[in-house]
Amino acid sequence: MESGALAEELEAVLSGRGWELQERYDSAPVPAQPVRVRKTACYIVLALLLNEQNEVLMMQEAKHECYGTWYLPAGRMEPNETIVEAMKREVKEETGLECEPLTLLAVEERGPIWIRFVFLAQPTGGTLKTPQDADAESLQARWWDRESPALPLRARDILPLIDLAVGYRDSPSHPTTLPEEMPCALICQRLLATFTNDAGDLWVLLSAVRAPHLPVSARAISPSKIQNSIQASASRLLKECCLLSQVTVRAHGILGLQHLGKNAGKSDGVCFNVLLTVTQGGQSTGEKPPELHGESFQWWKVEEGNLRSRILQRLSSSSVVPIHSY
């Protein structure tokens, strides 16, 4: 059953890379409108830079509504930017430093069209911004040990992210993960949906439409569609294709993602590769995975030892980029 194309897709997904979508979606809103950055979707980039003393790079806000408060370098992506380009631009504008990304640390989402990409990055050059360099982007930047002085923060939502960055640098919780520059028109999820039983057998859900492949679920971009988070969209597809109503879907996190953004209105979407566990009634006590509706999807039992071990390792350790939905 493991065709060459399927094997290559699984290898790409488990290695944190993207895979060509060919604009095929197994679940999508009607009509499926392409995403437009800053028009129908808001992408935010945020960077955490740490020095050898575990001090974090902070910037002082110049905007009227939060003037004088401190925050991590962050801002909105612009049309025709990649995610990494946007992150590097914001760090340069707000702190004066140049940087390179080390890994994606987390993805945060508020509703279907507000997504924040949180990076761990390292400085590679530039000069730290001083009060004499103040402009509309920021007043100054500094390294902060999180204790002294007690900086007035714009918001405290950055404190868990700083802890996450320090923890990751001390003991990485997932492999290096960076966006793959590949086009995608919609915001969608490629699902590595798994089922295991007590005997340790492993199944993966496949779309059986045309050549077998991992299912792809696109989400609506209407602000009113509040139930379009990564978790909600994935759960909806799984519950639609399973006969049993008592199916529980858990999103462990992100294995990788792809975005290009170089052709405004045609490649502004993002495809997240998401690792999922499917259970029946909250427990994977069944010997076999839930029965499926029709012939559009099928469960594939993973027999090849190396592939099976890699998937089970990622499941057991939750070795993925975390998703935070608000």
mmCIF file of C-alpha atoms in Angstrom:
data_model
loop_
_atom_site.group_PDB
_atom_site.id
_atom_site.type_symbol
_atom_site.label_atom_id
_atom_site.label_comp_id
_atom_site.label_asym_id
_atom_site.label_seq_id
_atom_site.Cartn_x
_atom_site.Cartn_y
_atom_site.Cartn_z
ATOM 1 C CA MET A 1 0.000 0.000 0.000
ATOM 2 C CA GLU A 2 2.966 2.322 0.687
ATOM 3 C CA SER A 3 3.306 3.868 -2.782
ATOM 4 C CA GLY A 4 6.371 5.865 -3.701
ATOM 5 C CA ALA A 5 4.530 9.192 -3.532
ATOM 6 C CA LEU A 6 2.951 8.388 -0.155
ATOM 7 C CA ALA A 7 6.304 7.310 1.269
ATOM 8 C CA GLU A 8 7.866 10.565 0.072
ATOM 9 C CA GLU A 9 5.013 12.620 1.546
ATOM 10 C CA LEU A 10 5.335 10.914 4.935
ATOM 11 C CA GLU A 11 9.108 11.391 4.896
ATOM 12 C CA ALA A 12 8.677 15.101 4.124
ATOM 13 C CA VAL A 13 6.064 15.600 6.851
ATOM 14 C CA LEU A 14 8.036 13.734 9.533
ATOM 15 C CA SER A 15 11.163 15.688 8.580
ATOM 16 C CA GLY A 16 9.407 19.030 9.059
ATOM 17 C CA ARG A 17 9.214 19.869 5.361
ATOM 18 C CA GLY A 18 6.312 20.866 3.123
ATOM 19 C CA TRP A 19 4.666 18.896 0.347
ATOM 20 C CA GLU A 20 3.015 20.115 -2.833
ATOM 21 C CA LEU A 21 -0.711 20.604 -2.311
ATOM 22 C CA GLN A 22 -1.838 20.633 -5.952
ATOM 23 C CA GLU A 23 -4.841 22.580 -4.585
ATOM 24 C CA ARG A 24 -6.597 19.394 -3.513
ATOM 25 C CA TYR A 25 -8.573 19.649 -0.289
ATOM 26 C CA ASP A 26 -10.496 16.824 1.332
ATOM 27 C CA SER A 27 -12.552 19.292 3.349
ATOM 28 C CA ALA A 28 -12.948 22.945 2.397
ATOM 29 C CA PRO A 29 -15.455 25.812 2.758
ATOM 30 C CA VAL A 30 -17.658 26.696 -0.198
ATOM 31 C CA PRO A 31 -16.688 28.939 -1.802
ATOM 32 C CA ALA A 32 -13.001 28.552 -0.915
ATOM 33 C CA GLN A 33 -11.626 32.085 -1.104
ATOM 34 C CA PRO A 34 -7.830 32.548 -1.337
ATOM 35 C CA VAL A 35 -6.261 34.245 1.673
ATOM 36 C CA ARG A 36 -5.048 37.861 1.345
ATOM 37 C CA VAL A 37 -2.523 39.021 3.937
ATOM 38 C CA ARG A 38 -3.721 42.120 5.842
ATOM 39 C CA LYS A 39 -7.071 41.905 4.038
ATOM 40 C CA THR A 40 -8.649 38.586 4.976
ATOM 41 C CA ALA A 41 -5.965 37.252 7.341
ATOM 42 C CA CYS A 42 -3.600 38.732 9.904
ATOM 43 C CA TYR A 43 -0.239 37.019 10.421
ATOM 44 C CA ILE A 44 1.938 38.178 13.300
ATOM 45 C CA VAL A 45 5.618 37.324 13.739
ATOM 46 C CA LEU A 46 7.325 37.445 17.129
ATOM 47 C CA ALA A 47 10.982 36.756 17.916
ATOM 48 C CA LEU A 48 12.787 35.660 21.050
ATOM 49 C CA LEU A 49 16.521 36.322 21.080
ATOM 50 C CA LEU A 50 18.625 35.258 24.068
ATOM 51 C CA ASN A 51 22.232 36.158 24.865
ATOM 52 C CA GLU A 52 24.779 34.037 26.731
ATOM 53 C CA GLN A 53 23.457 35.297 30.072
ATOM 54 C CA ASN A 54 19.904 34.141 29.167
ATOM 55 C CA GLU A 55 18.820 37.774 28.891
ATOM 56 C CA VAL A 56 16.029 38.368 26.391
ATOM 57 C CA LEU A 57 15.969 41.080 23.739
ATOM 58 C CA MET A 58 13.208 43.621 24.433
ATOM 59 C CA MET A 59 11.986 46.746 22.642
ATOM 60 C CA GLN A 60 10.259 49.851 24.003
ATOM 61 C CA GLU A 61 7.030 50.770 22.251
ATOM 62 C CA ALA A 62 6.628 54.059 20.359
ATOM 63 C CA LYS A 63 2.954 53.603 19.463
ATOM 64 C CA HIS A 64 0.615 56.080 21.145
ATOM 65 C CA GLU A 65 -1.648 53.464 22.740
ATOM 66 C CA CYS A 66 1.252 51.674 24.497
ATOM 67 C CA TYR A 67 3.956 54.342 24.500
ATOM 68 C CA GLY A 68 6.913 53.589 26.771
ATOM 69 C CA THR A 69 5.951 49.998 27.594
ATOM 70 C CA TRP A 70 8.163 47.029 26.697
ATOM 71 C CA TYR A 71 7.518 43.971 24.549
ATOM 72 C CA LEU A 72 9.257 41.373 22.439
ATOM 73 C CA PRO A 73 10.025 42.426 18.840
ATOM 74 C CA ALA A 74 6.886 41.587 16.891
ATOM 75 C CA GLY A 75 4.613 42.873 14.168
ATOM 76 C CA ARG A 76 2.381 42.155 11.218
ATOM 77 C CA MET A 77 3.543 40.449 8.075
ATOM 78 C CA GLU A 78 3.302 42.461 4.893
ATOM 79 C CA PRO A 79 2.152 41.248 1.458
ATOM 80 C CA ASN A 80 4.861 39.529 -0.616
ATOM 81 C CA GLU A 81 6.893 38.528 2.460
ATOM 82 C CA THR A 82 7.814 35.089 3.669
ATOM 83 C CA ILE A 83 7.286 34.378 7.354
ATOM 84 C CA VAL A 84 11.032 34.421 8.061
ATOM 85 C CA GLU A 85 11.558 37.634 6.092
ATOM 86 C CA ALA A 86 8.867 39.330 8.165
ATOM 87 C CA MET A 87 10.423 38.150 11.433
ATOM 88 C CA LYS A 88 13.895 39.405 10.452
ATOM 89 C CA ARG A 89 12.483 42.753 9.296
ATOM 90 C CA GLU A 90 10.586 43.347 12.538
ATOM 91 C CA VAL A 91 13.633 42.527 14.674
ATOM 92 C CA LYS A 92 15.809 44.887 12.613
ATOM 93 C CA GLU A 93 13.269 47.749 12.664
ATOM 94 C CA GLU A 94 12.481 47.513 16.379
ATOM 95 C CA THR A 95 15.849 46.574 17.919
ATOM 96 C CA GLY A 96 18.530 47.458 15.359
ATOM 97 C CA LEU A 97 19.860 43.897 15.336
ATOM 98 C CA GLU A 98 20.028 41.464 12.452
ATOM 99 C CA CYS A 99 19.136 37.866 13.178
ATOM 100 C CA GLU A 100 18.579 34.385 11.822
ATOM 101 C CA PRO A 101 15.824 32.006 12.976
ATOM 102 C CA LEU A 102 16.770 28.905 14.928
ATOM 103 C CA THR A 103 13.332 27.272 15.096
ATOM 104 C CA LEU A 104 9.642 27.922 15.324
ATOM 105 C CA LEU A 105 8.764 27.753 19.033
ATOM 106 C CA ALA A 106 4.959 27.934 18.940
ATOM 107 C CA VAL A 107 1.951 28.899 16.858
ATOM 108 C CA GLU A 108 -0.824 30.944 18.453
ATOM 109 C CA GLU A 109 -4.241 31.539 16.928
ATOM 110 C CA ARG A 110 -7.210 33.669 17.858
ATOM 111 C CA GLY A 111 -10.102 32.741 15.619
ATOM 112 C CA PRO A 112 -9.577 31.581 12.027
ATOM 113 C CA ILE A 113 -7.699 34.566 10.630
ATOM 114 C CA TRP A 114 -5.277 35.770 13.379
ATOM 115 C CA ILE A 115 -2.139 33.640 13.599
ATOM 116 C CA ARG A 116 1.096 34.447 15.445
ATOM 117 C CA PHE A 117 4.335 32.663 14.573
ATOM 118 C CA VAL A 118 6.725 32.600 17.539
ATOM 119 C CA PHE A 119 10.412 32.118 16.717
ATOM 120 C CA LEU A 120 13.606 31.493 18.632
ATOM 121 C CA ALA A 121 16.339 33.422 16.795
ATOM 122 C CA GLN A 122 19.962 34.416 17.243
ATOM 123 C CA PRO A 123 21.595 37.818 16.592
ATOM 124 C CA THR A 124 24.011 37.932 13.665
ATOM 125 C CA GLY A 125 24.900 41.629 13.462
ATOM 126 C CA GLY A 126 23.616 45.176 13.715
ATOM 127 C CA THR A 127 23.738 47.678 16.572
ATOM 128 C CA LEU A 128 21.372 47.733 19.528
ATOM 129 C CA LYS A 129 18.905 50.598 19.202
ATOM 130 C CA THR A 130 19.454 53.488 21.656
ATOM 131 C CA PRO A 131 17.123 56.360 22.649
ATOM 132 C CA GLN A 132 18.997 58.497 20.121
ATOM 133 C CA ASP A 133 17.774 56.099 17.398
ATOM 134 C CA ALA A 134 14.101 56.353 18.418
ATOM 135 C CA ASP A 135 11.587 56.378 15.568
ATOM 136 C CA ALA A 136 8.020 55.346 14.828
ATOM 137 C CA GLU A 137 8.953 51.649 15.161
ATOM 138 C CA SER A 138 10.336 51.789 18.717
ATOM 139 C CA LEU A 139 12.020 54.041 21.280
ATOM 140 C CA GLN A 140 14.964 51.751 22.105
ATOM 141 C CA ALA A 141 15.942 48.131 22.731
ATOM 142 C CA ARG A 142 17.786 46.361 25.539
ATOM 143 C CA TRP A 143 18.734 42.966 26.925
ATOM 144 C CA TRP A 144 16.625 42.101 29.995
ATOM 145 C CA ASP A 145 17.265 39.496 32.702
ATOM 146 C CA ARG A 146 13.520 39.441 33.568
ATOM 147 C CA GLU A 147 14.190 40.752 37.058
ATOM 148 C CA SER A 148 15.976 44.085 37.202
ATOM 149 C CA PRO A 149 14.834 46.599 36.275
ATOM 150 C CA ALA A 150 11.136 45.731 36.510
ATOM 151 C CA LEU A 151 10.096 46.794 33.029
ATOM 152 C CA PRO A 152 6.495 47.931 32.462
ATOM 153 C CA LEU A 153 5.239 45.389 29.946
ATOM 154 C CA ARG A 154 2.753 46.092 27.175
ATOM 155 C CA ALA A 155 1.189 42.718 27.951
ATOM 156 C CA ARG A 156 2.128 39.742 30.098
ATOM 157 C CA ASP A 157 1.382 37.195 27.383
ATOM 158 C CA ILE A 158 5.084 37.212 26.483
ATOM 159 C CA LEU A 159 6.230 35.803 29.844
ATOM 160 C CA PRO A 160 5.291 32.152 29.075
ATOM 161 C CA LEU A 161 6.941 32.557 25.662
ATOM 162 C CA ILE A 162 10.189 33.716 27.281
ATOM 163 C CA ASP A 163 10.067 30.658 29.568
ATOM 164 C CA LEU A 164 9.438 28.475 26.519
ATOM 165 C CA ALA A 165 12.484 29.913 24.734
ATOM 166 C CA VAL A 166 14.797 29.462 27.731
ATOM 167 C CA GLY A 167 13.547 25.909 28.226
ATOM 168 C CA TYR A 168 13.965 25.037 24.558
ATOM 169 C CA ARG A 169 17.531 26.340 24.458
ATOM 170 C CA ASP A 170 18.413 24.276 27.534
ATOM 171 C CA SER A 171 16.620 21.144 26.336
ATOM 172 C CA PRO A 172 14.991 21.199 22.861
ATOM 173 C CA SER A 173 11.510 19.679 22.955
ATOM 174 C CA HIS A 174 11.174 19.226 19.198
ATOM 175 C CA PRO A 175 13.464 19.147 16.144
ATOM 176 C CA THR A 176 14.416 22.382 14.413
ATOM 177 C CA THR A 177 11.292 23.480 12.540
ATOM 178 C CA LEU A 178 11.207 26.347 10.049
ATOM 179 C CA PRO A 179 8.618 27.308 7.419
ATOM 180 C CA GLU A 180 9.087 25.707 4.014
ATOM 181 C CA GLU A 181 8.765 28.192 1.169
ATOM 182 C CA MET A 182 6.045 26.503 -0.864
ATOM 183 C CA PRO A 183 2.814 28.053 -2.195
ATOM 184 C CA CYS A 184 -0.560 27.595 -0.558
ATOM 185 C CA ALA A 185 -3.704 29.599 -1.329
ATOM 186 C CA LEU A 186 -5.756 28.765 1.789
ATOM 187 C CA ILE A 187 -5.180 28.316 5.507
ATOM 188 C CA CYS A 188 -5.277 24.565 5.905
ATOM 189 C CA GLN A 189 -4.053 21.517 7.800
ATOM 190 C CA ARG A 190 -2.409 18.391 6.431
ATOM 191 C CA LEU A 191 -3.353 15.715 8.947
ATOM 192 C CA LEU A 192 -1.124 12.920 10.171
ATOM 193 C CA ALA A 193 -4.028 11.326 12.058
ATOM 194 C CA THR A 194 -3.072 8.189 13.960
ATOM 195 C CA PHE A 195 -4.769 5.372 15.853
ATOM 196 C CA THR A 196 -2.982 2.898 18.128
ATOM 197 C CA ASN A 197 -4.260 -0.064 20.132
ATOM 198 C CA ASP A 198 -3.016 -1.793 23.274
ATOM 199 C CA ALA A 199 -0.955 -4.199 21.187
ATOM 200 C CA GLY A 200 1.049 -1.291 19.781
ATOM 201 C CA ASP A 201 -0.383 -1.495 16.262
ATOM 202 C CA LEU A 202 -0.452 1.808 14.386
ATOM 203 C CA TRP A 203 -2.808 3.074 11.691
ATOM 204 C CA VAL A 204 -2.702 6.345 9.725
ATOM 205 C CA LEU A 205 -5.739 7.938 8.080
ATOM 206 C CA LEU A 206 -5.417 8.459 4.322
ATOM 207 C CA SER A 207 -7.527 10.189 1.737
ATOM 208 C CA ALA A 208 -8.381 7.617 -0.937
ATOM 209 C CA VAL A 209 -9.369 10.217 -3.544
ATOM 210 C CA ARG A 210 -7.030 9.709 -6.485
ATOM 211 C CA ALA A 211 -3.644 8.507 -5.189
ATOM 212 C CA PRO A 212 -3.593 7.838 -1.418
ATOM 213 C CA HIS A 213 -2.315 10.848 0.546
ATOM 214 C CA LEU A 214 -2.604 12.502 3.944
ATOM 215 C CA PRO A 215 -5.946 14.343 4.250
ATOM 216 C CA VAL A 216 -5.927 18.131 3.871
ATOM 217 C CA SER A 217 -8.593 20.246 5.575
ATOM 218 C CA ALA A 218 -9.013 23.932 4.671
ATOM 219 C CA ARG A 219 -10.716 26.414 6.953
ATOM 220 C CA ALA A 220 -13.114 29.266 6.384
ATOM 221 C CA ILE A 221 -11.615 32.734 6.790
ATOM 222 C CA SER A 222 -14.770 34.546 7.882
ATOM 223 C CA PRO A 223 -14.217 36.230 11.271
ATOM 224 C CA SER A 224 -17.610 34.914 12.329
ATOM 225 C CA LYS A 225 -16.427 31.316 11.985
ATOM 226 C CA ILE A 226 -14.872 31.119 15.417
ATOM 227 C CA GLN A 227 -14.726 27.325 15.405
ATOM 228 C CA ASN A 228 -12.044 27.170 12.745
ATOM 229 C CA SER A 229 -8.950 26.653 14.857
ATOM 230 C CA ILE A 230 -6.464 23.957 13.858
ATOM 231 C CA GLN A 231 -7.907 21.616 16.482
ATOM 232 C CA ALA A 232 -11.545 22.342 15.539
ATOM 233 C CA SER A 233 -10.998 21.986 11.792
ATOM 234 C CA ALA A 234 -9.136 18.701 12.210
ATOM 235 C CA SER A 235 -11.745 17.337 14.617
ATOM 236 C CA ARG A 236 -14.555 18.248 12.250
ATOM 237 C CA LEU A 237 -13.031 16.322 9.334
ATOM 238 C CA LEU A 238 -12.343 13.247 11.475
ATOM 239 C CA LYS A 239 -15.823 13.215 12.992
ATOM 240 C CA GLU A 240 -17.419 13.658 9.563
ATOM 241 C CA CYS A 241 -15.629 10.639 8.124
ATOM 242 C CA CYS A 242 -16.039 8.293 11.135
ATOM 243 C CA LEU A 243 -19.235 6.290 11.677
ATOM 244 C CA LEU A 244 -18.959 6.388 15.455
ATOM 245 C CA SER A 245 -20.159 9.616 17.029
ATOM 246 C CA GLN A 246 -17.948 9.195 20.116
ATOM 247 C CA VAL A 247 -14.627 9.906 18.482
ATOM 248 C CA THR A 248 -12.067 12.071 20.275
ATOM 249 C CA VAL A 249 -9.389 13.901 18.318
ATOM 250 C CA ARG A 250 -6.306 15.308 20.000
ATOM 251 C CA ALA A 251 -3.961 17.660 18.162
ATOM 252 C CA HIS A 252 -0.451 17.099 19.560
ATOM 253 C CA GLY A 253 1.059 19.976 17.604
ATOM 254 C CA ILE A 254 2.759 20.962 14.370
ATOM 255 C CA LEU A 255 5.342 18.878 12.536
ATOM 256 C CA GLY A 256 6.008 21.584 9.936
ATOM 257 C CA LEU A 257 4.356 24.237 7.802
ATOM 258 C CA GLN A 258 4.566 25.798 4.367
ATOM 259 C CA HIS A 259 3.985 29.339 3.094
ATOM 260 C CA LEU A 260 5.382 31.423 0.252
ATOM 261 C CA GLY A 261 3.665 34.801 0.130
ATOM 262 C CA LYS A 262 5.489 35.956 -3.001
ATOM 263 C CA ASN A 263 2.412 36.167 -5.199
ATOM 264 C CA ALA A 264 -0.106 38.227 -3.245
ATOM 265 C CA GLY A 265 -3.564 36.656 -3.234
ATOM 266 C CA LYS A 266 -2.337 33.336 -4.649
ATOM 267 C CA SER A 267 0.223 32.098 -2.126
ATOM 268 C CA ASP A 268 -0.709 33.914 1.094
ATOM 269 C CA GLY A 269 -2.125 30.776 2.706
ATOM 270 C CA VAL A 270 -0.407 28.508 5.219
ATOM 271 C CA CYS A 271 -0.524 24.720 5.393
ATOM 272 C CA PHE A 272 0.229 23.238 8.821
ATOM 273 C CA ASN A 273 1.308 19.597 9.075
ATOM 274 C CA VAL A 274 -0.502 18.501 12.238
ATOM 275 C CA LEU A 275 0.044 15.349 14.309
ATOM 276 C CA LEU A 276 -3.219 13.918 15.694
ATOM 277 C CA THR A 277 -4.386 11.016 17.815
ATOM 278 C CA VAL A 278 -7.843 9.525 17.242
ATOM 279 C CA THR A 279 -9.508 7.613 20.081
ATOM 280 C CA GLN A 280 -12.914 6.035 20.544
ATOM 281 C CA GLY A 281 -14.869 7.408 23.470
ATOM 282 C CA GLY A 282 -11.696 9.048 24.799
ATOM 283 C CA GLN A 283 -9.751 5.774 25.016
ATOM 284 C CA SER A 284 -7.940 3.796 22.322
ATOM 285 C CA THR A 285 -9.268 0.514 23.699
ATOM 286 C CA GLY A 286 -10.548 -0.790 20.382
ATOM 287 C CA GLU A 287 -8.494 -3.339 18.526
ATOM 288 C CA LYS A 288 -9.054 -1.518 15.245
ATOM 289 C CA PRO A 289 -9.618 2.139 14.330
ATOM 290 C CA PRO A 290 -13.131 3.595 13.982
ATOM 291 C CA GLU A 291 -15.097 2.513 10.927
ATOM 292 C CA LEU A 292 -15.302 5.151 8.196
ATOM 293 C CA HIS A 293 -18.085 6.528 6.011
ATOM 294 C CA GLY A 294 -17.951 5.660 2.309
ATOM 295 C CA GLU A 295 -14.753 5.191 0.345
ATOM 296 C CA SER A 296 -13.191 8.672 0.453
ATOM 297 C CA PHE A 297 -10.951 7.784 3.403
ATOM 298 C CA GLN A 298 -9.218 4.659 4.635
ATOM 299 C CA TRP A 299 -7.093 3.516 7.555
ATOM 300 C CA TRP A 300 -3.649 2.273 6.592
ATOM 301 C CA LYS A 301 -1.835 -0.057 8.996
ATOM 302 C CA VAL A 302 1.820 0.954 9.217
ATOM 303 C CA GLU A 303 3.945 -2.166 8.995
ATOM 304 C CA GLU A 304 7.347 -0.785 7.979
ATOM 305 C CA GLY A 305 9.464 -0.718 11.134
ATOM 306 C CA ASN A 306 11.409 2.527 10.749
ATOM 307 C CA LEU A 307 8.381 4.588 9.721
ATOM 308 C CA ARG A 308 6.282 3.108 12.518
ATOM 309 C CA SER A 309 9.003 3.865 15.082
ATOM 310 C CA ARG A 310 9.371 7.468 13.920
ATOM 311 C CA ILE A 311 5.645 8.164 14.200
ATOM 312 C CA LEU A 312 5.334 6.470 17.598
ATOM 313 C CA GLN A 313 8.351 8.413 18.902
ATOM 314 C CA ARG A 314 6.805 11.738 17.902
ATOM 315 C CA LEU A 315 3.528 10.680 19.555
ATOM 316 C CA SER A 316 5.057 9.447 22.805
ATOM 317 C CA SER A 317 7.227 12.502 23.374
ATOM 318 C CA SER A 318 4.885 15.111 21.812
ATOM 319 C CA SER A 319 7.948 16.187 19.835
ATOM 320 C CA VAL A 320 6.079 18.890 17.934
ATOM 321 C CA VAL A 321 5.688 22.670 17.820
ATOM 322 C CA PRO A 322 2.878 23.481 20.283
ATOM 323 C CA ILE A 323 -0.375 25.105 19.149
ATOM 324 C CA HIS A 324 -2.108 27.618 21.423
ATOM 325 C CA SER A 325 -5.700 28.468 20.458
ATOM 326 C CA TYR A 326 -7.544 31.288 22.233
#
